[in-house]
Amino acid sequence: MEQQIVGLLFGSFVVLLLIGAPITVSLAGAAMAAFLVLGKNPISFVQIAFTSVGSFPLMALPAFILAGALMEAAGISKRLVDIAESLAGPVTGGLGLATVLACLFFGAISGSGPATTAAVGMLMIPAMTKRNYDLSYASAVTASSGGLGIIIPPSIPMVIFGISALGMRPPAEAISLHGQFSSVSISKLFVAGVVPGLVMASSLLTMNYLISRKEGYKGTEEGWDMRAVGVALKRGFWSILAPVFILGGIYAGFFTPTESAVIAIFYTLFVGIAIHREITFKKVFVALRTTTWITGRVLLILFAATVFGRLLVEQRIPAVIADSLINWTDNMYLIWTILIFFLLFVGMFMETLAAIMILVPVLLPVTYMLGADPTHVGIVVICALSVGFITPPLGENLFVASGIGGATVEQIVVRVLPFVAVLLVAIFVIAFFPSLTLWLPEMMGY
């Protein structure tokens, strides 16, 4: 019976996707079909789904989305890009370097890959082409750097992973084998994402330098213009203060991630209205509309994915997978390799948030049985899925960059492959050396 239910769940899910049904409909339809076959009351389907969207930490999701949209409207993102561009100076591939840094800064605000690509790309892709950078390369480095938006905290996928993981306790067998596991929290995930985010950014900077040296993309001949740097820093003071203020408050324990998201909104409104004077009623309306659309889409996916995941757990699918992996090999490096390539494959075809919500009920019990720290697992999952933003056929960042710059998606894909390669190396480094993820949370008392 278990095999039939699993076949029905995944079979109907794949069929619905292939005929063009949205991910929410595919998940909900597959779960409902399994409910009916099992003879369960369909009302419990709605009850489970409703419970999934009623958690307090989930309030951080719309708040961070709104904060990111308002920061763009307030001119904060433009000033961060100006600072990064002024710091590039005579460095080989300086504007590419500035693009990566700008995405790093903006990722600490938006928490979204496509949003980071769009905000930075609208400014940096034209700037690079004016300096004789190939259009497809300018689009590729922007799309690749946009994925940092979900790794550098605060991150929307980290919020979703934290919510999904909070209700999953380690199996008793895992505790008997490895002892007690540390808890998972959104704050801890935010802290844990800092060093891996810098590792991923460093890999992009290295590849940008190598390609720029080969292609002859030089920096400014006159060197650093300290006056321009000073002007950019002065204009962008309140912009730099935004991520410092928000993340510093979380790390210092002054407020929770949910509270910090609300504080970010009020901070942005204050800066945009009183200091930059760029926020208008029209821009606020656009930001609210964007927030409503994105939040609604995410909550619908969460609504359906929770029921889908509950059925998987009830049918003991994670336990079967864990037993199969452990019986086949107990080499943690080999298991990480399998999981990373599986996540890269999933990221090619499925939206990041949907993938997290579907895979957490499967992956966490498996990794618990292997003794992996759940926070480390979450960071590796998010880093691996971030590559999905630049790998077709889904590749959201590719389409965003193509729409901004005008290069075809095919042209961008060719130039993005070296960045995929170095990001893959960075993910393996993060997976194989858990201390990179766990050192900072431990130092800060998590």
Short mmCIF file of C-alpha atoms in Angstrom, two decimals:
data_model
loop_
_atom_site.label_atom_id
_atom_site.label_comp_id
_atom_site.label_asym_id
_atom_site.label_seq_id
_atom_site.Cartn_x
_atom_site.Cartn_y
_atom_site.Cartn_z
CA MET A 1 0.00 0.00 0.00
CA GLU A 2 2.86 2.39 0.86
CA GLN A 3 4.43 1.89 -2.58
CA GLN A 4 1.08 2.54 -4.27
CA ILE A 5 0.57 5.79 -2.34
CA VAL A 6 4.10 6.98 -3.13
CA GLY A 7 3.60 6.14 -6.80
CA LEU A 8 0.28 7.98 -6.79
CA LEU A 9 1.76 11.02 -5.02
CA PHE A 10 4.76 11.49 -7.28
CA GLY A 11 3.10 10.16 -10.42
CA SER A 12 0.15 12.53 -10.28
CA PHE A 13 2.46 15.39 -9.24
CA VAL A 14 4.72 14.86 -12.30
CA VAL A 15 1.77 14.38 -14.67
CA LEU A 16 0.13 17.60 -13.51
CA LEU A 17 3.42 19.49 -13.93
CA LEU A 18 3.91 18.08 -17.44
CA ILE A 19 0.45 19.20 -18.58
CA GLY A 20 1.26 22.73 -17.40
CA ALA A 21 -0.51 22.93 -14.03
CA PRO A 22 0.96 25.44 -11.56
CA ILE A 23 3.14 24.00 -8.81
CA THR A 24 0.46 24.70 -6.18
CA VAL A 25 -2.22 22.84 -8.15
CA SER A 26 0.17 19.95 -8.82
CA LEU A 27 1.03 19.55 -5.13
CA ALA A 28 -2.54 19.96 -3.90
CA GLY A 29 -3.99 17.68 -6.60
CA ALA A 30 -1.49 14.90 -5.89
CA ALA A 31 -2.04 15.19 -2.13
CA MET A 32 -5.84 15.18 -2.49
CA ALA A 33 -5.73 12.10 -4.71
CA ALA A 34 -3.67 10.29 -2.06
CA PHE A 35 -6.09 11.46 0.67
CA LEU A 36 -9.07 10.00 -1.21
CA VAL A 37 -7.32 6.68 -1.91
CA LEU A 38 -6.35 6.37 1.77
CA GLY A 39 -9.94 7.10 2.78
CA LYS A 40 -9.00 10.18 4.81
CA ASN A 41 -11.48 12.96 5.49
CA PRO A 42 -10.76 15.78 2.96
CA ILE A 43 -11.51 18.32 5.72
CA SER A 44 -8.27 17.26 7.47
CA PHE A 45 -6.44 18.29 4.27
CA VAL A 46 -7.60 21.86 4.81
CA GLN A 47 -6.91 21.73 8.56
CA ILE A 48 -3.28 20.62 8.05
CA ALA A 49 -2.75 23.24 5.35
CA PHE A 50 -4.33 26.01 7.43
CA THR A 51 -2.11 25.17 10.42
CA SER A 52 0.98 25.46 8.19
CA VAL A 53 0.34 29.14 7.43
CA GLY A 54 -0.58 30.12 11.00
CA SER A 55 2.91 30.22 12.54
CA PHE A 56 4.27 33.47 14.03
CA PRO A 57 7.71 33.24 12.30
CA LEU A 58 5.91 33.20 8.94
CA MET A 59 4.96 36.84 9.54
CA ALA A 60 8.58 37.68 8.68
CA LEU A 61 7.98 36.61 5.07
CA PRO A 62 5.65 39.41 3.86
CA ALA A 63 7.46 41.92 6.07
CA PHE A 64 10.88 41.22 4.51
CA ILE A 65 9.39 41.24 1.00
CA LEU A 66 7.76 44.60 1.67
CA ALA A 67 10.97 45.96 3.22
CA GLY A 68 12.96 44.97 0.12
CA ALA A 69 10.41 46.53 -2.24
CA LEU A 70 10.31 49.76 -0.22
CA MET A 71 14.12 49.98 -0.06
CA GLU A 72 14.26 49.95 -3.83
CA ALA A 73 11.57 52.65 -3.95
CA ALA A 74 13.48 54.71 -1.36
CA GLY A 75 16.64 54.76 -3.49
CA ILE A 76 18.60 52.62 -1.01
CA SER A 77 19.48 49.95 -3.59
CA LYS A 78 20.74 52.54 -6.12
CA ARG A 79 23.03 54.10 -3.54
CA LEU A 80 24.46 50.70 -2.58
CA VAL A 81 25.26 50.04 -6.25
CA ASP A 82 26.89 53.48 -6.55
CA ILE A 83 29.15 52.69 -3.57
CA ALA A 84 30.17 49.33 -5.05
CA GLU A 85 30.87 50.92 -8.44
CA SER A 86 33.01 53.70 -6.94
CA LEU A 87 35.09 51.14 -5.05
CA ALA A 88 35.88 49.16 -8.25
CA GLY A 89 38.48 51.65 -9.50
CA PRO A 90 41.40 50.26 -11.56
CA VAL A 91 40.86 46.60 -10.59
CA THR A 92 40.73 44.17 -13.53
CA GLY A 93 37.07 43.37 -14.10
CA GLY A 94 36.23 46.13 -11.64
CA LEU A 95 32.63 46.59 -12.75
CA GLY A 96 32.04 42.85 -12.54
CA LEU A 97 33.49 42.96 -9.03
CA ALA A 98 31.21 45.91 -8.25
CA THR A 99 28.23 43.90 -9.49
CA VAL A 100 29.02 40.99 -7.15
CA LEU A 101 29.50 43.39 -4.21
CA ALA A 102 26.29 45.24 -5.04
CA CYS A 103 24.36 41.95 -5.08
CA LEU A 104 26.02 41.07 -1.77
CA PHE A 105 24.82 44.37 -0.27
CA PHE A 106 21.37 44.21 -1.79
CA GLY A 107 20.99 40.55 -0.81
CA ALA A 108 21.17 41.72 2.79
CA ILE A 109 18.00 43.69 2.08
CA SER A 110 15.85 41.87 -0.47
CA GLY A 111 16.25 38.18 0.47
CA SER A 112 15.30 37.26 -3.10
CA GLY A 113 17.40 36.14 -6.09
CA PRO A 114 15.34 37.62 -8.96
CA ALA A 115 14.73 40.86 -7.00
CA THR A 116 18.48 41.26 -6.42
CA THR A 117 19.21 40.58 -10.11
CA ALA A 118 16.61 43.11 -11.23
CA ALA A 119 17.63 45.88 -8.82
CA VAL A 120 21.36 45.60 -9.50
CA GLY A 121 21.07 44.64 -13.17
CA MET A 122 19.12 47.74 -14.16
CA LEU A 123 22.09 49.84 -13.06
CA MET A 124 25.14 47.63 -13.64
CA ILE A 125 24.42 45.93 -16.99
CA PRO A 126 24.23 49.28 -18.89
CA ALA A 127 27.28 50.53 -16.95
CA MET A 128 29.32 47.46 -17.98
CA THR A 129 28.34 47.63 -21.64
CA LYS A 130 29.41 51.30 -21.73
CA ARG A 131 32.87 50.12 -20.57
CA ASN A 132 32.98 47.64 -23.50
CA TYR A 133 32.01 44.55 -21.51
CA ASP A 134 30.30 41.96 -23.69
CA LEU A 135 26.53 42.26 -23.13
CA SER A 136 26.08 38.52 -22.55
CA TYR A 137 28.92 38.49 -20.00
CA ALA A 138 27.54 41.54 -18.16
CA SER A 139 24.17 39.78 -17.97
CA ALA A 140 25.78 36.48 -16.88
CA VAL A 141 27.79 37.93 -13.98
CA THR A 142 24.70 39.83 -12.79
CA ALA A 143 22.45 36.76 -12.97
CA SER A 144 25.07 34.63 -11.20
CA SER A 145 25.54 37.18 -8.42
CA GLY A 146 21.78 37.57 -7.97
CA GLY A 147 21.66 34.13 -6.36
CA LEU A 148 23.52 35.60 -3.38
CA GLY A 149 20.24 37.29 -2.50
CA ILE A 150 18.91 34.09 -0.88
CA ILE A 151 22.15 33.18 0.93
CA ILE A 152 23.11 36.48 2.53
CA PRO A 153 20.70 37.06 5.44
CA PRO A 154 17.94 38.03 5.81
CA SER A 155 16.79 35.41 3.31
CA ILE A 156 13.24 34.40 2.41
CA PRO A 157 14.25 30.74 1.76
CA MET A 158 15.91 30.65 5.20
CA VAL A 159 12.62 31.75 6.75
CA ILE A 160 10.78 29.00 4.86
CA PHE A 161 13.39 26.35 5.76
CA GLY A 162 13.28 27.40 9.40
CA ILE A 163 9.49 27.17 9.51
CA SER A 164 9.52 23.78 7.74
CA ALA A 165 12.24 22.41 10.04
CA LEU A 166 10.80 23.69 13.32
CA GLY A 167 8.10 21.03 13.36
CA MET A 168 10.44 18.13 12.55
CA ARG A 169 12.10 16.56 15.56
CA PRO A 170 15.10 14.21 15.16
CA PRO A 171 14.06 10.53 15.00
CA ALA A 172 14.70 8.54 18.20
CA GLU A 173 17.06 6.26 16.25
CA ALA A 174 19.17 9.26 15.21
CA ILE A 175 19.39 10.51 18.80
CA SER A 176 20.46 7.08 20.04
CA LEU A 177 23.18 6.98 17.36
CA HIS A 178 24.49 10.56 17.50
CA GLY A 179 23.14 12.11 20.72
CA GLN A 180 21.08 15.26 20.97
CA PHE A 181 20.98 17.63 17.98
CA SER A 182 21.14 21.40 18.22
CA SER A 183 17.91 23.25 17.56
CA VAL A 184 17.00 25.09 14.37
CA SER A 185 15.84 28.70 14.39
CA ILE A 186 15.51 31.41 11.78
CA SER A 187 17.91 33.66 13.71
CA LYS A 188 20.51 30.90 13.79
CA LEU A 189 20.10 30.27 10.05
CA PHE A 190 20.63 33.99 9.41
CA VAL A 191 23.88 33.97 11.39
CA ALA A 192 25.01 30.70 9.80
CA GLY A 193 24.50 32.07 6.28
CA VAL A 194 27.07 34.87 6.56
CA VAL A 195 30.31 32.90 6.04
CA PRO A 196 28.91 30.54 3.34
CA GLY A 197 27.54 33.61 1.56
CA LEU A 198 31.00 35.16 1.56
CA VAL A 199 32.48 31.87 0.28
CA MET A 200 29.99 31.83 -2.62
CA ALA A 201 30.70 35.51 -3.37
CA SER A 202 34.48 34.88 -3.29
CA SER A 203 34.11 32.13 -5.89
CA LEU A 204 32.25 34.53 -8.19
CA LEU A 205 34.86 37.26 -7.67
CA THR A 206 37.65 34.81 -8.53
CA MET A 207 35.99 33.68 -11.75
CA ASN A 208 35.13 37.27 -12.71
CA TYR A 209 38.80 38.25 -12.31
CA LEU A 210 40.04 35.30 -14.40
CA ILE A 211 37.56 35.93 -17.23
CA SER A 212 38.10 39.70 -17.15
CA ARG A 213 41.87 39.26 -17.38
CA LYS A 214 41.42 36.95 -20.36
CA GLU A 215 38.89 39.23 -22.10
CA GLY A 216 40.75 42.45 -21.29
CA TYR A 217 38.06 44.04 -19.13
CA LYS A 218 40.20 46.62 -17.35
CA GLY A 219 39.31 49.10 -14.63
CA THR A 220 39.61 52.87 -14.82
CA GLU A 221 43.02 54.05 -16.02
CA GLU A 222 43.03 57.03 -13.65
CA GLY A 223 42.84 54.77 -10.58
CA TRP A 224 40.58 55.30 -7.60
CA ASP A 225 38.81 58.63 -7.44
CA MET A 226 38.75 59.15 -3.68
CA ARG A 227 36.48 62.13 -4.05
CA ALA A 228 33.92 60.00 -5.92
CA VAL A 229 34.25 57.26 -3.30
CA GLY A 230 33.68 59.82 -0.54
CA VAL A 231 30.63 61.26 -2.30
CA ALA A 232 29.15 57.79 -2.84
CA LEU A 233 29.74 56.82 0.79
CA LYS A 234 28.20 60.08 2.01
CA ARG A 235 25.13 59.68 -0.23
CA GLY A 236 24.82 56.02 0.71
CA PHE A 237 25.42 56.32 4.46
CA TRP A 238 21.82 55.53 5.38
CA SER A 239 21.74 52.76 2.79
CA ILE A 240 24.77 51.01 4.32
CA LEU A 241 23.25 51.49 7.75
CA ALA A 242 20.10 49.55 6.76
CA PRO A 243 21.57 45.99 6.66
CA VAL A 244 23.93 46.82 9.54
CA PHE A 245 21.05 48.04 11.70
CA ILE A 246 18.70 45.17 10.80
CA LEU A 247 21.17 42.28 10.99
CA GLY A 248 23.06 43.77 13.92
CA GLY A 249 19.83 43.88 15.91
CA ILE A 250 19.13 40.21 15.16
CA TYR A 251 22.66 39.05 15.94
CA ALA A 252 22.83 41.09 19.15
CA GLY A 253 19.53 39.62 20.29
CA PHE A 254 17.66 42.95 20.45
CA PHE A 255 14.83 41.61 18.28
CA THR A 256 13.69 38.45 16.48
CA PRO A 257 13.76 38.06 12.68
CA THR A 258 10.01 38.75 12.56
CA GLU A 259 10.40 41.92 14.60
CA SER A 260 13.43 42.99 12.56
CA ALA A 261 11.41 42.76 9.35
CA VAL A 262 8.82 45.19 10.74
CA ILE A 263 11.58 47.51 11.99
CA ALA A 264 13.13 47.37 8.49
CA ILE A 265 9.86 48.63 7.00
CA PHE A 266 9.66 51.61 9.37
CA TYR A 267 13.37 52.37 8.91
CA THR A 268 12.95 52.37 5.13
CA LEU A 269 9.89 54.61 5.28
CA PHE A 270 11.78 57.04 7.51
CA VAL A 271 14.83 57.14 5.20
CA GLY A 272 12.74 57.27 2.01
CA ILE A 273 10.43 60.04 3.24
CA ALA A 274 12.53 62.15 5.62
CA ILE A 275 16.08 61.79 4.22
CA HIS A 276 16.12 60.66 0.56
CA ARG A 277 12.63 62.04 -0.11
CA GLU A 278 12.10 59.58 -2.94
CA ILE A 279 9.15 57.53 -1.65
CA THR A 280 5.77 58.53 -3.09
CA PHE A 281 2.27 57.13 -2.63
CA LYS A 282 2.51 55.54 -6.07
CA LYS A 283 5.77 53.75 -5.17
CA VAL A 284 4.30 52.54 -1.87
CA PHE A 285 1.28 51.19 -3.73
CA VAL A 286 3.55 49.32 -6.18
CA ALA A 287 5.57 47.89 -3.27
CA LEU A 288 2.39 46.73 -1.51
CA ARG A 289 1.07 45.15 -4.70
CA THR A 290 4.37 43.31 -5.26
CA THR A 291 4.38 42.11 -1.65
CA THR A 292 0.80 40.85 -1.88
CA TRP A 293 1.46 38.96 -5.10
CA ILE A 294 4.68 37.28 -3.93
CA THR A 295 3.39 36.49 -0.44
CA GLY A 296 0.16 35.04 -1.78
CA ARG A 297 2.03 32.81 -4.19
CA VAL A 298 4.40 31.55 -1.48
CA LEU A 299 1.62 30.89 1.02
CA LEU A 300 -0.38 28.91 -1.54
CA ILE A 301 2.67 26.74 -2.24
CA LEU A 302 3.28 26.31 1.50
CA PHE A 303 -0.41 25.47 1.96
CA ALA A 304 -0.19 22.55 -0.50
CA ALA A 305 3.40 21.47 0.17
CA THR A 306 2.76 20.95 3.88
CA VAL A 307 0.06 18.35 3.19
CA PHE A 308 2.25 16.70 0.54
CA GLY A 309 5.15 16.50 3.00
CA ARG A 310 2.93 15.18 5.81
CA LEU A 311 1.85 12.30 3.57
CA LEU A 312 5.47 11.48 2.76
CA VAL A 313 6.34 11.33 6.46
CA GLU A 314 3.27 9.20 7.26
CA GLN A 315 4.28 6.73 4.56
CA ARG A 316 7.82 6.61 6.07
CA ILE A 317 9.45 7.62 2.78
CA PRO A 318 12.27 9.62 4.50
CA ALA A 319 13.06 6.66 6.76
CA VAL A 320 13.21 4.28 3.78
CA ILE A 321 15.53 6.64 1.88
CA ALA A 322 17.75 7.06 4.94
CA ASP A 323 18.00 3.30 5.46
CA SER A 324 18.81 2.77 1.77
CA LEU A 325 21.55 5.39 1.78
CA ILE A 326 23.10 4.16 5.04
CA ASN A 327 23.01 0.53 3.88
CA TRP A 328 24.62 1.51 0.57
CA THR A 329 27.38 3.71 2.01
CA ASP A 330 28.25 5.42 5.28
CA ASN A 331 30.74 7.78 3.61
CA MET A 332 29.43 11.25 4.47
CA TYR A 333 31.34 12.89 1.61
CA LEU A 334 29.75 10.56 -0.94
CA ILE A 335 26.30 11.12 0.52
CA TRP A 336 26.78 14.89 0.41
CA THR A 337 27.85 14.57 -3.23
CA ILE A 338 24.67 12.65 -4.09
CA LEU A 339 22.46 15.13 -2.23
CA ILE A 340 24.12 18.21 -3.81
CA PHE A 341 23.74 16.90 -7.37
CA PHE A 342 20.14 15.94 -6.58
CA LEU A 343 19.45 19.47 -5.30
CA LEU A 344 21.08 21.00 -8.39
CA PHE A 345 18.83 18.83 -10.58
CA VAL A 346 15.72 19.82 -8.61
CA GLY A 347 16.71 23.50 -8.79
CA MET A 348 16.75 23.31 -12.58
CA PHE A 349 13.05 22.49 -12.71
CA MET A 350 11.44 23.76 -9.51
CA GLU A 351 11.12 27.12 -7.78
CA THR A 352 13.39 27.43 -4.74
CA LEU A 353 10.68 27.93 -2.12
CA ALA A 354 8.56 25.06 -3.45
CA ALA A 355 11.63 22.79 -3.54
CA ILE A 356 12.49 23.61 0.10
CA MET A 357 8.96 22.94 1.30
CA ILE A 358 8.76 19.61 -0.55
CA LEU A 359 12.28 18.37 0.24
CA VAL A 360 12.66 19.31 3.92
CA PRO A 361 10.36 16.49 5.14
CA VAL A 362 12.47 14.05 3.09
CA LEU A 363 15.99 15.36 3.58
CA LEU A 364 16.01 16.33 7.26
CA PRO A 365 15.21 12.84 8.63
CA VAL A 366 17.85 11.38 6.27
CA THR A 367 20.54 13.82 7.41
CA TYR A 368 19.55 13.36 11.07
CA MET A 369 20.25 9.65 10.68
CA LEU A 370 23.67 10.56 9.28
CA GLY A 371 24.43 12.87 12.23
CA ALA A 372 24.46 16.12 10.24
CA ASP A 373 23.61 19.37 12.00
CA PRO A 374 20.20 20.63 10.72
CA THR A 375 21.39 24.24 10.45
CA HIS A 376 24.32 23.14 8.29
CA VAL A 377 21.94 21.07 6.16
CA GLY A 378 19.69 24.08 5.67
CA ILE A 379 22.54 26.30 4.47
CA VAL A 380 23.83 23.64 2.03
CA VAL A 381 20.31 23.12 0.66
CA ILE A 382 19.81 26.86 0.11
CA CYS A 383 23.28 27.31 -1.46
CA ALA A 384 22.68 24.39 -3.85
CA LEU A 385 19.20 25.57 -4.81
CA SER A 386 20.51 29.10 -5.42
CA VAL A 387 22.35 27.75 -8.48
CA GLY A 388 18.92 26.93 -9.91
CA PHE A 389 18.43 30.64 -10.55
CA ILE A 390 21.03 30.44 -13.35
CA THR A 391 20.42 26.94 -14.75
CA PRO A 392 17.78 26.39 -17.44
CA PRO A 393 15.01 25.58 -18.03
CA LEU A 394 13.68 27.51 -15.00
CA GLY A 395 16.62 29.87 -14.38
CA GLU A 396 14.63 32.92 -13.22
CA ASN A 397 17.71 35.18 -13.01
CA LEU A 398 18.58 34.38 -16.62
CA PHE A 399 15.23 35.68 -17.83
CA VAL A 400 15.43 38.77 -15.61
CA ALA A 401 18.94 39.62 -16.88
CA SER A 402 17.89 38.93 -20.46
CA GLY A 403 14.91 41.24 -20.12
CA ILE A 404 17.06 44.05 -18.72
CA GLY A 405 20.08 43.85 -21.03
CA GLY A 406 18.59 42.46 -24.22
CA ALA A 407 20.96 39.50 -24.66
CA THR A 408 19.22 36.21 -25.45
CA VAL A 409 18.91 33.58 -22.73
CA GLU A 410 21.00 31.20 -24.86
CA GLN A 411 23.87 33.73 -25.04
CA ILE A 412 23.76 34.29 -21.28
CA VAL A 413 23.69 30.54 -20.52
CA VAL A 414 26.98 30.02 -22.40
CA ARG A 415 28.70 32.75 -20.39
CA VAL A 416 27.19 31.64 -17.08
CA LEU A 417 28.62 28.09 -17.17
CA PRO A 418 32.03 29.03 -15.62
CA PHE A 419 30.18 30.68 -12.73
CA VAL A 420 28.08 27.54 -12.22
CA ALA A 421 31.32 25.53 -12.01
CA VAL A 422 32.92 27.72 -9.32
CA LEU A 423 29.68 27.93 -7.35
CA LEU A 424 29.55 24.12 -7.36
CA VAL A 425 33.09 24.00 -5.94
CA ALA A 426 32.07 26.51 -3.26
CA ILE A 427 29.02 24.40 -2.32
CA PHE A 428 31.18 21.29 -1.87
CA VAL A 429 33.57 23.27 0.34
CA ILE A 430 30.65 24.47 2.48
CA ALA A 431 29.19 20.94 2.70
CA PHE A 432 32.47 19.16 3.47
CA PHE A 433 33.56 21.68 6.12
CA PRO A 434 30.60 22.24 8.49
CA SER A 435 32.68 24.57 10.67
CA LEU A 436 32.35 27.25 7.96
CA THR A 437 28.61 27.27 8.65
CA LEU A 438 28.54 26.57 12.38
CA TRP A 439 31.51 28.59 13.62
CA LEU A 440 29.77 31.97 13.73
CA PRO A 441 26.52 30.73 15.38
CA GLU A 442 28.56 28.91 18.04
CA MET A 443 30.65 32.01 18.67
CA MET A 444 27.47 34.05 19.11
CA GLY A 445 25.96 31.59 21.57
CA TYR A 446 23.46 29.72 19.40
#
